[in-house]
Structures are given as structure tokens and as C-alpha cells.
Short mmCIF file of C-alpha atoms in Angstrom, two decimals:
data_model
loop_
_atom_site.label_atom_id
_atom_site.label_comp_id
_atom_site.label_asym_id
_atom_site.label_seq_id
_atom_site.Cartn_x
_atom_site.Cartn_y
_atom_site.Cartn_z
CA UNK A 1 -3.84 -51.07 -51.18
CA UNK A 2 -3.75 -47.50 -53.57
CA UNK A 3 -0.36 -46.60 -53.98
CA UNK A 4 1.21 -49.67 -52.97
CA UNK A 5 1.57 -51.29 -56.62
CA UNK A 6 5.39 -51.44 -56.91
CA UNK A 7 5.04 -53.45 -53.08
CA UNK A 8 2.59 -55.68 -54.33
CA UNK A 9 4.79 -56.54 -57.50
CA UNK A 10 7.95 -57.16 -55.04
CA UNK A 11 5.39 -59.46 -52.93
CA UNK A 12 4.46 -61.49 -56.01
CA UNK A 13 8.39 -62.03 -57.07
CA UNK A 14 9.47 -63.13 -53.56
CA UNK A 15 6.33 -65.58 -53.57
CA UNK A 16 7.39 -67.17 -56.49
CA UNK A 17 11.54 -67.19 -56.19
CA UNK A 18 10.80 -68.91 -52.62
CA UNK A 19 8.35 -71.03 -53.19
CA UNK A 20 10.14 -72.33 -56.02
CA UNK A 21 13.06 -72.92 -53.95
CA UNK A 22 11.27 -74.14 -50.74
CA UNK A 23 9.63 -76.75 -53.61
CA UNK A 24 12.75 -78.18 -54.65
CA UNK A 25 14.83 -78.14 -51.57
CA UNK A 26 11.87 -79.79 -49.59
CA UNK A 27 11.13 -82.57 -52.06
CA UNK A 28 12.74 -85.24 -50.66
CA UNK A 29 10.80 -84.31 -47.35
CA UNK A 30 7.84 -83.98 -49.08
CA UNK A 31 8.69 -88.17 -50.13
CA UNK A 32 9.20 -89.08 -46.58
CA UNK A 33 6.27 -87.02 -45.13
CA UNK A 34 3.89 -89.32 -47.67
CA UNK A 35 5.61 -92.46 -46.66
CA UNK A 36 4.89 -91.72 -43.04
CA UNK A 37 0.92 -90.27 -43.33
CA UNK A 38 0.69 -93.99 -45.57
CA UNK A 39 2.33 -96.05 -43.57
CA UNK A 40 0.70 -94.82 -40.14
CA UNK A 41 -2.95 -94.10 -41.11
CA UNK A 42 -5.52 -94.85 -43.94
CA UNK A 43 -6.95 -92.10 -46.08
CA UNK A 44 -5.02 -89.88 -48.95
CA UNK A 45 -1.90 -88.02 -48.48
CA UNK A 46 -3.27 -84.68 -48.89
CA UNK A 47 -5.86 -82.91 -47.48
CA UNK A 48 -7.94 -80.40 -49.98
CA UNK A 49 -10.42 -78.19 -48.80
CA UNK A 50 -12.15 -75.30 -50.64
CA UNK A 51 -11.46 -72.13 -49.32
CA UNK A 52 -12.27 -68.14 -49.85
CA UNK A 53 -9.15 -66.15 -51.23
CA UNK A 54 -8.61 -62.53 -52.69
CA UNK A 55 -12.07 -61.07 -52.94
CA UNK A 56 -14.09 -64.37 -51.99
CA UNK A 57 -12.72 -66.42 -55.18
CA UNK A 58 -12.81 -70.42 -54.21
CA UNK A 59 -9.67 -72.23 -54.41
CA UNK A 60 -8.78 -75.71 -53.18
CA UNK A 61 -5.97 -75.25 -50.44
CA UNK A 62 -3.29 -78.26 -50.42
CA UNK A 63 -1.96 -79.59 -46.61
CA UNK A 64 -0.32 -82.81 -45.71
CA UNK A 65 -3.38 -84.76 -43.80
CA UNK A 66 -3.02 -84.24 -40.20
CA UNK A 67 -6.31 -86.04 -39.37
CA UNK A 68 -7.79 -89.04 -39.55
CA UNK A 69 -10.10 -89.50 -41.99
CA UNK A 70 -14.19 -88.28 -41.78
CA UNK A 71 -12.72 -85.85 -38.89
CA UNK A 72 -12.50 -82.66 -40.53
CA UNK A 73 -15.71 -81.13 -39.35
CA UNK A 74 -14.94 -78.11 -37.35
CA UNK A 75 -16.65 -75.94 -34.29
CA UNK A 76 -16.39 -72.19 -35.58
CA UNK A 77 -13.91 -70.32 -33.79
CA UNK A 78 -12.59 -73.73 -32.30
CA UNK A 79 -8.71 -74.63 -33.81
CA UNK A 80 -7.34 -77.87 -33.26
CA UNK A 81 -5.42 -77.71 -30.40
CA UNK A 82 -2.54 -80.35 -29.29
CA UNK A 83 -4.25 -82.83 -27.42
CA UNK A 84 -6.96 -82.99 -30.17
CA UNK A 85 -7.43 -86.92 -30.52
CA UNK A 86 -8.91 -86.58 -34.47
CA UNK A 87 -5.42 -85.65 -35.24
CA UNK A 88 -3.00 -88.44 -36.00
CA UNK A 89 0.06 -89.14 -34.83
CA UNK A 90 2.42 -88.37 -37.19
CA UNK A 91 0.35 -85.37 -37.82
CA UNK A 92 0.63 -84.00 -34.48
CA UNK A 93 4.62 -83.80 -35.45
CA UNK A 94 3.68 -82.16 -39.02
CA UNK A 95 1.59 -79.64 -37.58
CA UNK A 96 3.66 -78.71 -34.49
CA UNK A 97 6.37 -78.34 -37.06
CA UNK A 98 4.18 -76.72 -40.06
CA UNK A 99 5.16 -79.40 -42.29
CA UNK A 100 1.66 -80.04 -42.59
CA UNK A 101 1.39 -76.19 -44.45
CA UNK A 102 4.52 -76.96 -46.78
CA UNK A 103 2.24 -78.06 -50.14
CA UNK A 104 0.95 -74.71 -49.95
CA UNK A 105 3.09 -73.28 -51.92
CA UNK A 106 1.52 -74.89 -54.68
CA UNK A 107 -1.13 -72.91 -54.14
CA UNK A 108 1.29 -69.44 -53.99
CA UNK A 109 2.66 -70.34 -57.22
CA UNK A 110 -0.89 -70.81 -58.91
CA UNK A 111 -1.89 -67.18 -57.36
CA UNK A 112 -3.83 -68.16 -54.87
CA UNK A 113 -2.02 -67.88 -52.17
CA UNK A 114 0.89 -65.72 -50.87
CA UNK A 115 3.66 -66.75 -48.63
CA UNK A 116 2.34 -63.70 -45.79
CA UNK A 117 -1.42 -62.81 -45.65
CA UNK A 118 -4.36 -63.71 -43.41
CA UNK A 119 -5.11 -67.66 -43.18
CA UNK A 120 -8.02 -69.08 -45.64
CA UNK A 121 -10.54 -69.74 -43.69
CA UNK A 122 -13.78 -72.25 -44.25
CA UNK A 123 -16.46 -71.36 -46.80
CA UNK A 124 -18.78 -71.59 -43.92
CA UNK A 125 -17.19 -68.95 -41.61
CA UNK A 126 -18.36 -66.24 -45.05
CA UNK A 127 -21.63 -65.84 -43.29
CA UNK A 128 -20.57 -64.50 -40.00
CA UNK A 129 -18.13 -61.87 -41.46
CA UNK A 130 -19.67 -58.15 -41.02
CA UNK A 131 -17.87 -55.22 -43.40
CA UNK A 132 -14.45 -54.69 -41.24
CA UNK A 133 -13.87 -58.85 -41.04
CA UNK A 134 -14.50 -58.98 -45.01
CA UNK A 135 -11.45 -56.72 -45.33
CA UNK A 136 -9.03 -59.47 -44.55
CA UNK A 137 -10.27 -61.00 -48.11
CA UNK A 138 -9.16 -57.50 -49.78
CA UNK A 139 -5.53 -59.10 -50.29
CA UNK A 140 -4.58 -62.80 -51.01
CA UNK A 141 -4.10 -65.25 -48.40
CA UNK A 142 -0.92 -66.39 -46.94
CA UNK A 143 0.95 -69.77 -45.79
CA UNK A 144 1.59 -67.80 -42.58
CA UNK A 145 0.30 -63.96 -41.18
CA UNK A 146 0.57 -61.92 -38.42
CA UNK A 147 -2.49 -63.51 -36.26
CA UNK A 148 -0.14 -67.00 -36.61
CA UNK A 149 3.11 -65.12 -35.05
CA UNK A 150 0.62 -63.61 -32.14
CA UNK A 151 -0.59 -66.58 -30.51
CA UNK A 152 -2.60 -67.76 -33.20
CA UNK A 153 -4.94 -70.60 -31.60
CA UNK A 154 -4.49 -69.36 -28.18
CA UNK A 155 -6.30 -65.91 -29.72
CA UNK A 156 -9.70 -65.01 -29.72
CA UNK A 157 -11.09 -65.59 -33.30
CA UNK A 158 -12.44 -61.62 -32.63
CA UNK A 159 -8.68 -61.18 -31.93
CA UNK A 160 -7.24 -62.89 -35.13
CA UNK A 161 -9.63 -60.90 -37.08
CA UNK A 162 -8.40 -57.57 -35.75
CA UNK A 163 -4.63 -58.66 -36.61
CA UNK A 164 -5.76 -59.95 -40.08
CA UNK A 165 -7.46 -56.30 -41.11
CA UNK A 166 -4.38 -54.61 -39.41
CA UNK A 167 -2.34 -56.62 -42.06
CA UNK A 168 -4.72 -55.70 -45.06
CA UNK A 169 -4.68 -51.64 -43.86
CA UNK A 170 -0.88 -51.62 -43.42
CA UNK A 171 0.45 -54.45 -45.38
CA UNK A 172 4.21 -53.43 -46.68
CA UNK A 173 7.23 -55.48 -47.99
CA UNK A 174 8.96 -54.67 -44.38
CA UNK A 175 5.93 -55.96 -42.23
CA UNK A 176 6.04 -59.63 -44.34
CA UNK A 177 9.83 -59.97 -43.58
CA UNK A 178 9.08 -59.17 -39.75
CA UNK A 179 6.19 -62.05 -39.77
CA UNK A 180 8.52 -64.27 -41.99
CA UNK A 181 11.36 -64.08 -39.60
CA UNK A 182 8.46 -64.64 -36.80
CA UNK A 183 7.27 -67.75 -38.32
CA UNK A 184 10.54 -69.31 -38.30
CA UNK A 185 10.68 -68.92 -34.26
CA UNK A 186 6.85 -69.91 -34.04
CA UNK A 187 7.78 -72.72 -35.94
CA UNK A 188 10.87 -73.89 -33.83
CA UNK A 189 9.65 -72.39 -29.98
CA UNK A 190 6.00 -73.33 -30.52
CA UNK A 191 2.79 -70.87 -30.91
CA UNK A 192 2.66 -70.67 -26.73
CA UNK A 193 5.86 -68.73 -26.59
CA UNK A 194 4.72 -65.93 -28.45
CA UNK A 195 1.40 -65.38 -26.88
CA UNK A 196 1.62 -61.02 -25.36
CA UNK A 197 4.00 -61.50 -27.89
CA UNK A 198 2.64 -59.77 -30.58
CA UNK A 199 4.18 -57.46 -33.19
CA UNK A 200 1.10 -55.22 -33.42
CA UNK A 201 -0.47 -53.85 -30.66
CA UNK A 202 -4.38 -53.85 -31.71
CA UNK A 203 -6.57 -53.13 -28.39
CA UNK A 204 -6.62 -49.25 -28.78
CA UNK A 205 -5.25 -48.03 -31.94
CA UNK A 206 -2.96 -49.90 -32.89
CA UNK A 207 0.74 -49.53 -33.74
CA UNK A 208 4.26 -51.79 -34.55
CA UNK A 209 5.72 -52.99 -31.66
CA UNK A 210 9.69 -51.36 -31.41
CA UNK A 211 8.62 -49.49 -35.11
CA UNK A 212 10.46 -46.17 -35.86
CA UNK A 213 7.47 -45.25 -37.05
CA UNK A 214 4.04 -45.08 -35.07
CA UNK A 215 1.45 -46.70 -37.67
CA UNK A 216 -2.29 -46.11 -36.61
CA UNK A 217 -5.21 -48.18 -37.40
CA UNK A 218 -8.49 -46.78 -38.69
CA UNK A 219 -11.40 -48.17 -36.61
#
């Protein structure tokens, strides 16, 4: 991240500008969404879970429950996938749609988060990660990165690693807007149709997919 200050500053402004919008023009969903997750299953609203950010500091992460309650015990490596029968019903539709990932901003505007960056993942998961994977904690975490606009679930978690330290080794103001505008087709075309899809090629050396530019990764 050396010489990338002035990037990191432009980051930090566009977290907070959108999230701040994205906050007020989704508060009347946010109303509804509650309703619904009340009305059509016991247990709270929202869904907190301690997580590792930017250099293994603990945060609590905030999601829209998806799950029923007492069901949030996880297989490493295993994602929830669509047929998962833990997962409620209105929070099949929240997380097909990302809804579910919407009171995350919350957490970008505290610092925690950032709108692109490698998902938080469990506390527990700290104590497989050798000296590349702990690389992906060198920069904050994001509401979306480039392992979600690759396939996400239907990757290997070896896989999502390798795009998540891509990210951290070549992370620029250009490469968020590319995974931004991603997200918004992952989000209305599904995680499926972007599986060999990926903007980073990562088997051999990897470099941006259609770049000007070749970018190289250090393995």
C-alpha cells in the first residue's frame, strides 16, 4: 500500500459520500425489510457477528438476519448456498438481492469497513490463514470485493483467497469502480452468471482481464 496514500484518501471520501447516501435513500427499505424478517420469523432484526478487519482488529459486522435463529454455525469453507433450509424465507430474497449486506454501511462509516475490499470473515477461520492469506487483512474489509464479482460461493475458498491478496497487492481507485459496477450485475444476474467470469485472471500470474495495462502478481 506505499505510495498509494492520495488513493487511499479518495477510497475513504467515496466510502463515506455513498454510504451516506445509500443510508438515506434506502431507509424506507430498510423499514419494510424489518417489517418482513418480524412478521415472517422470530429472532432480532439484525444479525451481529464479530469479525477480523484491517490488521486483525474485531468489529461487530451489521446484516439483515437471513437465518433462522440458533443456525448460524458454519462448516469452514462451506457458504450458504440457495437451497440452504437454515435460511428463511424472506431471507433467501434479501440475500439473492444483497439486501441482507445493506446495514453495512454502518459499519463503512464507523471505519470498519469499506464499500470494496475482501469479505470479513469468522474469527475462527484466523487460525488456518498462513502469511500470503493474512495479507487480505493488510487493507479494510469491504461490503463487496473482487472474489464476490468472480463466482464468489461457487469458488474454491483457496480461490477466493488468491482474488482477495490480488486485491490487497494491486488495490487502486480504478479496480474498486470495475468491482462496483460488477456488483451491481452480480446483484441483478445472480453470482452463477459470472462464474469464468472473472476480472482477474489468478492461476499463473495474474493480470486484469481487457486492462491496457498487464498488472502481475508477486507469488
Amino acid at each position: 500500500m506505499q505510495g498509494k496514500k492520495s488513493q487511499r484518501f479518495i477510497k475513504r471520501i467515496i466510502d463515506i459520500v455513498v454510504s451516506l447516501i445509500v443510508l438515506l435513500v434506502f431507509l424506507p427499505l430498510w423499514i419494510i425489510v424489518a417489517v418482513l424478517i418480524k412478521a415472517t420469523s422470530k429472532g432480532p432484526v439484525f444479525f451481529l457477528q464479530e469479525r477480523p478487519g484491517l490488521n486483525k482488529q474485531i468489529f461487530n459486522v451489521y446484516k439483515f438476519r437471513t437465518m433462522k435463529p440458533g443456525s448460524d454455525k458454519m462448516v469452514k469453507g462451506q457458504e450458504v448456498m440457495k437451497d440452504d433450509d437454515r435460511v428463511t424465507a424472506i431471507g433467501k430474497l434479501l440475500r439473492r438481492t444483497k439486501v441482507d449486506e445493506i446495514p453495512q454501511v454502518l459499519n463503512v462509516l464507523k471505519g470498519e469497513m469499506s464499500l470494496v475490499g475482501p469479505r470479513p470473515e469468522r474469527i475462527a477461520s484466523l487460525s488456518d490463514y498462513d502469511d500470503e492469506i493474512l495479507k487480505r487483512l493488510n487493507i479494510s474489509p469491504g461490503m463487496t470485493g473482487l472474489a464476490q464479482v468472480s463466482g464468489n460461493i461457487y469458488l474454491s475458498l483457496k480461490n477466493r483467497y488468491k482474488f482477495d491478496v490480488y486485491y490487497v497487492e494491486n488495490f487502486s481507485i480504478w479496480l474498486d469502480l470495475k468491482i462496483i459496477l460488477r456488483t451491481i450485475g452480480v446483484v441483478l444476474l445472480g453470482e452463477d452468471r459470472y462464474v469464468n467470469k472473472c476480472l482477474v485472471e489468478i492461476n499463473q500470474g495474474a493480470k486484469e482481464v481487457a486492462a491496457t495495462k498487464e498488472e502481475t502478481v508477486s507469488k
